[in-house]
GROMACS .gro file of C-alpha atoms in nm:
model
  188
    1UNK     CA    1   0.000   0.000   0.000
    2UNK     CA    2   0.285   0.232   0.084
    3UNK     CA    3   0.441   0.186  -0.259
    4UNK     CA    4   0.116   0.258  -0.442
    5UNK     CA    5   0.103   0.613  -0.299
    6UNK     CA    6   0.464   0.677  -0.392
    7UNK     CA    7   0.405   0.540  -0.741
    8UNK     CA    8   0.091   0.751  -0.780
    9UNK     CA    9   0.271   1.069  -0.673
   10UNK     CA   10   0.562   0.991  -0.902
   11UNK     CA   11   0.330   0.938  -1.201
   12UNK     CA   12   0.143   1.261  -1.128
   13UNK     CA   13   0.463   1.465  -1.107
   14UNK     CA   14   0.605   1.311  -1.425
   15UNK     CA   15   0.275   1.362  -1.605
   16UNK     CA   16   0.266   1.732  -1.520
   17UNK     CA   17   0.626   1.778  -1.629
   18UNK     CA   18   0.568   1.605  -1.963
   19UNK     CA   19   0.304   1.858  -2.071
   20UNK     CA   20   0.519   2.164  -2.009
   21UNK     CA   21   0.696   2.322  -2.302
   22UNK     CA   22   0.986   2.545  -2.220
   23UNK     CA   23   1.157   2.738  -2.491
   24UNK     CA   24   1.492   2.846  -2.363
   25UNK     CA   25   1.646   3.131  -2.554
   26UNK     CA   26   1.922   3.365  -2.456
   27UNK     CA   27   2.093   3.645  -2.642
   28UNK     CA   28   2.466   3.705  -2.592
   29UNK     CA   29   2.684   3.977  -2.735
   30UNK     CA   30   2.966   3.838  -2.950
   31UNK     CA   31   3.268   3.966  -3.139
   32UNK     CA   32   3.257   4.050  -3.509
   33UNK     CA   33   3.485   3.755  -3.582
   34UNK     CA   34   3.226   3.515  -3.435
   35UNK     CA   35   2.948   3.654  -3.659
   36UNK     CA   36   2.878   3.464  -3.985
   37UNK     CA   37   3.010   3.609  -4.309
   38UNK     CA   38   2.744   3.831  -4.467
   39UNK     CA   39   2.726   4.048  -4.778
   40UNK     CA   40   2.787   4.400  -4.645
   41UNK     CA   41   2.764   4.561  -4.992
   42UNK     CA   42   2.385   4.597  -4.995
   43UNK     CA   43   2.365   4.725  -4.636
   44UNK     CA   44   2.350   5.105  -4.606
   45UNK     CA   45   2.574   5.127  -4.300
   46UNK     CA   46   2.703   5.479  -4.358
   47UNK     CA   47   2.628   5.720  -4.071
   48UNK     CA   48   2.554   5.433  -3.833
   49UNK     CA   49   2.652   5.416  -3.470
   50UNK     CA   50   2.668   5.149  -3.204
   51UNK     CA   51   2.712   4.849  -3.435
   52UNK     CA   52   2.683   4.538  -3.219
   53UNK     CA   53   2.674   4.165  -3.291
   54UNK     CA   54   2.459   3.916  -3.099
   55UNK     CA   55   2.402   3.542  -3.097
   56UNK     CA   56   2.064   3.410  -2.983
   57UNK     CA   57   2.059   3.045  -2.886
   58UNK     CA   58   1.719   2.881  -2.895
   59UNK     CA   59   1.610   2.521  -2.844
   60UNK     CA   60   1.545   2.483  -3.217
   61UNK     CA   61   1.790   2.720  -3.392
   62UNK     CA   62   2.069   2.973  -3.359
   63UNK     CA   63   2.010   3.327  -3.482
   64UNK     CA   64   2.272   3.597  -3.528
   65UNK     CA   65   2.160   3.959  -3.495
   66UNK     CA   66   2.331   4.275  -3.617
   67UNK     CA   67   2.206   4.576  -3.421
   68UNK     CA   68   2.287   4.938  -3.494
   69UNK     CA   69   2.153   5.290  -3.469
   70UNK     CA   70   2.107   5.497  -3.782
   71UNK     CA   71   1.975   5.846  -3.727
   72UNK     CA   72   1.731   5.807  -3.440
   73UNK     CA   73   1.618   5.455  -3.531
   74UNK     CA   74   1.740   5.133  -3.367
   75UNK     CA   75   1.762   4.866  -3.642
   76UNK     CA   76   1.820   4.492  -3.620
   77UNK     CA   77   1.901   4.241  -3.894
   78UNK     CA   78   1.861   3.869  -3.813
   79UNK     CA   79   2.074   3.609  -3.991
   80UNK     CA   80   2.095   3.231  -3.970
   81UNK     CA   81   2.417   3.033  -3.920
   82UNK     CA   82   2.498   3.047  -4.294
   83UNK     CA   83   2.470   3.427  -4.312
   84UNK     CA   84   2.132   3.433  -4.489
   85UNK     CA   85   1.902   3.720  -4.391
   86UNK     CA   86   1.589   3.601  -4.207
   87UNK     CA   87   1.411   3.919  -4.099
   88UNK     CA   88   1.475   4.284  -4.035
   89UNK     CA   89   1.315   4.555  -3.831
   90UNK     CA   90   1.343   4.854  -3.606
   91UNK     CA   91   1.200   4.988  -3.282
   92UNK     CA   92   0.880   5.191  -3.295
   93UNK     CA   93   0.651   5.361  -3.048
   94UNK     CA   94   0.275   5.330  -3.009
   95UNK     CA   95   0.210   5.638  -3.223
   96UNK     CA   96   0.399   5.483  -3.517
   97UNK     CA   97   0.155   5.191  -3.544
   98UNK     CA   98  -0.173   5.248  -3.734
   99UNK     CA   99  -0.453   5.334  -3.489
  100UNK     CA  100  -0.681   5.042  -3.586
  101UNK     CA  101  -0.400   4.789  -3.547
  102UNK     CA  102  -0.287   4.934  -3.215
  103UNK     CA  103  -0.644   4.937  -3.080
  104UNK     CA  104  -0.673   4.569  -3.170
  105UNK     CA  105  -0.336   4.494  -3.006
  106UNK     CA  106  -0.438   4.681  -2.691
  107UNK     CA  107  -0.771   4.496  -2.667
  108UNK     CA  108  -0.598   4.156  -2.698
  109UNK     CA  109  -0.344   4.251  -2.430
  110UNK     CA  110  -0.611   4.385  -2.194
  111UNK     CA  111  -0.811   4.064  -2.238
  112UNK     CA  112  -0.511   3.844  -2.148
  113UNK     CA  113  -0.341   4.048  -1.871
  114UNK     CA  114  -0.450   4.241  -1.564
  115UNK     CA  115  -0.163   4.490  -1.586
  116UNK     CA  116   0.069   4.560  -1.877
  117UNK     CA  117   0.389   4.757  -1.921
  118UNK     CA  118   0.529   4.755  -2.274
  119UNK     CA  119   0.910   4.761  -2.271
  120UNK     CA  120   0.958   4.800  -2.645
  121UNK     CA  121   0.788   4.741  -2.980
  122UNK     CA  122   0.965   4.626  -3.295
  123UNK     CA  123   0.822   4.655  -3.644
  124UNK     CA  124   0.957   4.354  -3.832
  125UNK     CA  125   0.984   4.268  -4.201
  126UNK     CA  126   1.003   3.891  -4.262
  127UNK     CA  127   1.188   3.755  -4.563
  128UNK     CA  128   1.531   3.751  -4.718
  129UNK     CA  129   1.510   3.948  -5.042
  130UNK     CA  130   1.675   4.281  -5.118
  131UNK     CA  131   1.332   4.445  -5.114
  132UNK     CA  132   1.313   4.364  -4.743
  133UNK     CA  133   1.620   4.577  -4.674
  134UNK     CA  134   1.486   4.856  -4.893
  135UNK     CA  135   1.147   4.845  -4.716
  136UNK     CA  136   1.312   4.840  -4.375
  137UNK     CA  137   1.528   5.145  -4.433
  138UNK     CA  138   1.235   5.334  -4.593
  139UNK     CA  139   1.016   5.245  -4.290
  140UNK     CA  140   0.726   5.126  -4.505
  141UNK     CA  141   0.405   4.991  -4.354
  142UNK     CA  142   0.315   4.674  -4.544
  143UNK     CA  143   0.053   4.401  -4.490
  144UNK     CA  144   0.333   4.149  -4.431
  145UNK     CA  145   0.474   4.343  -4.132
  146UNK     CA  146   0.465   4.198  -3.785
  147UNK     CA  147   0.495   4.370  -3.451
  148UNK     CA  148   0.700   4.215  -3.172
  149UNK     CA  149   0.617   4.346  -2.825
  150UNK     CA  150   0.835   4.284  -2.522
  151UNK     CA  151   0.611   4.342  -2.224
  152UNK     CA  152   0.586   4.285  -1.854
  153UNK     CA  153   0.242   4.150  -1.772
  154UNK     CA  154   0.052   4.037  -1.469
  155UNK     CA  155  -0.191   3.751  -1.518
  156UNK     CA  156  -0.274   3.632  -1.167
  157UNK     CA  157  -0.035   3.736  -0.891
  158UNK     CA  158   0.312   3.752  -1.037
  159UNK     CA  159   0.451   3.987  -1.301
  160UNK     CA  160   0.647   3.811  -1.574
  161UNK     CA  161   0.808   3.905  -1.905
  162UNK     CA  162   0.635   3.802  -2.227
  163UNK     CA  163   0.701   3.833  -2.598
  164UNK     CA  164   0.390   3.883  -2.810
  165UNK     CA  165   0.390   3.885  -3.190
  166UNK     CA  166   0.106   4.049  -3.383
  167UNK     CA  167   0.038   4.078  -3.755
  168UNK     CA  168  -0.019   4.409  -3.938
  169UNK     CA  169  -0.392   4.413  -3.852
  170UNK     CA  170  -0.328   4.359  -3.481
  171UNK     CA  171  -0.419   3.989  -3.463
  172UNK     CA  172  -0.221   3.785  -3.213
  173UNK     CA  173   0.014   3.534  -3.377
  174UNK     CA  174   0.183   3.395  -3.066
  175UNK     CA  175   0.277   3.476  -2.708
  176UNK     CA  176   0.572   3.324  -2.524
  177UNK     CA  177   0.726   3.379  -2.185
  178UNK     CA  178   1.062   3.552  -2.199
  179UNK     CA  179   1.352   3.448  -1.984
  180UNK     CA  180   1.469   3.696  -1.720
  181UNK     CA  181   1.762   3.922  -1.796
  182UNK     CA  182   2.105   3.764  -1.796
  183UNK     CA  183   2.325   3.901  -1.519
  184UNK     CA  184   2.624   3.672  -1.576
  185UNK     CA  185   2.849   3.971  -1.634
  186UNK     CA  186   2.797   4.100  -1.279
  187UNK     CA  187   3.081   4.001  -1.048
  188UNK     CA  188   3.042   3.992  -0.672
   0.00000   0.00000   0.00000
């Protein structure tokens, strides 16, 4: 009888663990030499500042990100391990998003969270063609755009960080929990 309770508890704990899906991703700053070789000819990098290279390790893939500031805009270009462009984008504010799309985004967020604090919003352009770079640097609003929101939300009792991705009309594509900030660089 004693072993049946232990077996039951063990099965319950293993069953709960098997249904959880954790997506571990972390972004680390790397050196330029560790970044994949990319074609810099078609990138308009004149008058840019703060060029930084990042490597994001995910459970399913590795993404390399080139971040820089051009004018007053913070741009990012995502590449895969072979140096092929995956998506591009830049940071925007609420006023830069069309009012209908932002109203839809706000209603979805208010329905899912009690309290919300948006940390940043990125307007992203998926794809790998040269038109994507041209559209990104011209800041065009297209139907294929997506908006990536990094937010701190409160669902029940605890505030946690989330990443929400919306399409150009403001429809929710997916929401994932973000990992907390990495403080490995802090020495005690």
